[in-house]
């Protein structure tokens, strides 16, 4: 029961006793409430055997909400909970009261209570996601006589990459520590990524690190083919300040959707990922402003449960974003045409000064079709992939038909109206799921290619018998 969060990676559930209070009650421990915090895959639950002594009485049917709640654990650890909402409460005739709260984010600290992520600044943080040890397959152990010992080649191993022009240094770390529980000795393996700021003068706020960590996690979700929950984010300033903080529960997972404990059949295996380690992150940060919104839209659709038909609209939107960012180029301006058009606009401005049709004439002359149609964008992307992926469709004629059906489906769900105006839209659930998987496969190809992976490797990974797209190729 009396474990410290700072020394735990939270691979399993935890329960810790403590005293809970609001930021305004830090100096007055008479108002602190006894309780227990329970951490598990399903969330963070605080159970109080009393309640916070707040000025406003609790109305029947109205539950408390707090921006921040602090806790001093039995071990002397300082916890801070954010976005705390009361889940239920009960009053007993004896005066005994039980209140239950839920929180989506928890910070543990060894020195001070944390009320804002913007005020804390550091030059380094490390983070890990659930299942990282399963993905990073290294030869952790070697035989030494009759004993099995940690392999010296991977013990405390670190791989560094410096992101040029971005002041970021990303490191992959493997740490193996011994745990003695006589008469046996066991070893704890911890794989993590470390993000630091190369600037000697500057430090970043925890909020800024958190933003970049989310971006990296979405990037890895693309590489893995599956989103993995961030397990923790840890910040340490050993040189100037002994403060240690650890942030848990950075992403809220809906219950009953899918087990996130293990990574099964990753899209890109760890060996290929490590071979492309430098190129992947450099490519990502070089085009961060362009590619990150596309990845965010794509990964968000994959991890948040929704109706299949809505997911089809979302994945087609991702492809449209990709086309607009990486494929479409503005046509060259015909200078002679532009000169004559401006002359006509000047004439209209002068001769039709008081005429109400002036603006309408000018708008019609000014209109230039800037981009191909939505259907044209989808069709071009489906036709431009290598043969192994293009063969998911019988021929160019089928691609044109599929593009039209996707467009009608998207237009119907976006604009509504008479169903008879969209006769070719997708309606059968089996067809919808099939086209979603095909579009995701093609999206993976384009995004991984922009991130520096070789086309042959991507195709091989997409067509892997044990991979996420097995049903398309076997």
PDB file of C-alpha atoms in Angstrom, residues 336-346:
ATOM      1  CA  UNK A 336      -0.694  38.025 -70.421  1.00  0.00           C
ATOM      2  CA  UNK A 337      -4.038  36.668 -69.239  1.00  0.00           C
ATOM      3  CA  UNK A 338      -3.566  38.291 -65.836  1.00  0.00           C
ATOM      4  CA  UNK A 339      -2.803  41.661 -67.470  1.00  0.00           C
ATOM      5  CA  UNK A 340      -5.945  41.553 -69.642  1.00  0.00           C
ATOM      6  CA  UNK A 341      -8.103  40.427 -66.723  1.00  0.00           C
ATOM      7  CA  UNK A 342      -6.934  43.355 -64.585  1.00  0.00           C
ATOM      8  CA  UNK A 343      -7.736  45.735 -67.442  1.00  0.00           C
ATOM      9  CA  UNK A 344     -11.299  44.385 -67.594  1.00  0.00           C
ATOM     10  CA  UNK A 345     -11.646  44.706 -63.801  1.00  0.00           C
ATOM     11  CA  UNK A 346     -10.485  48.324 -63.984  1.00  0.00           C
TER      12      UNK A 346
END
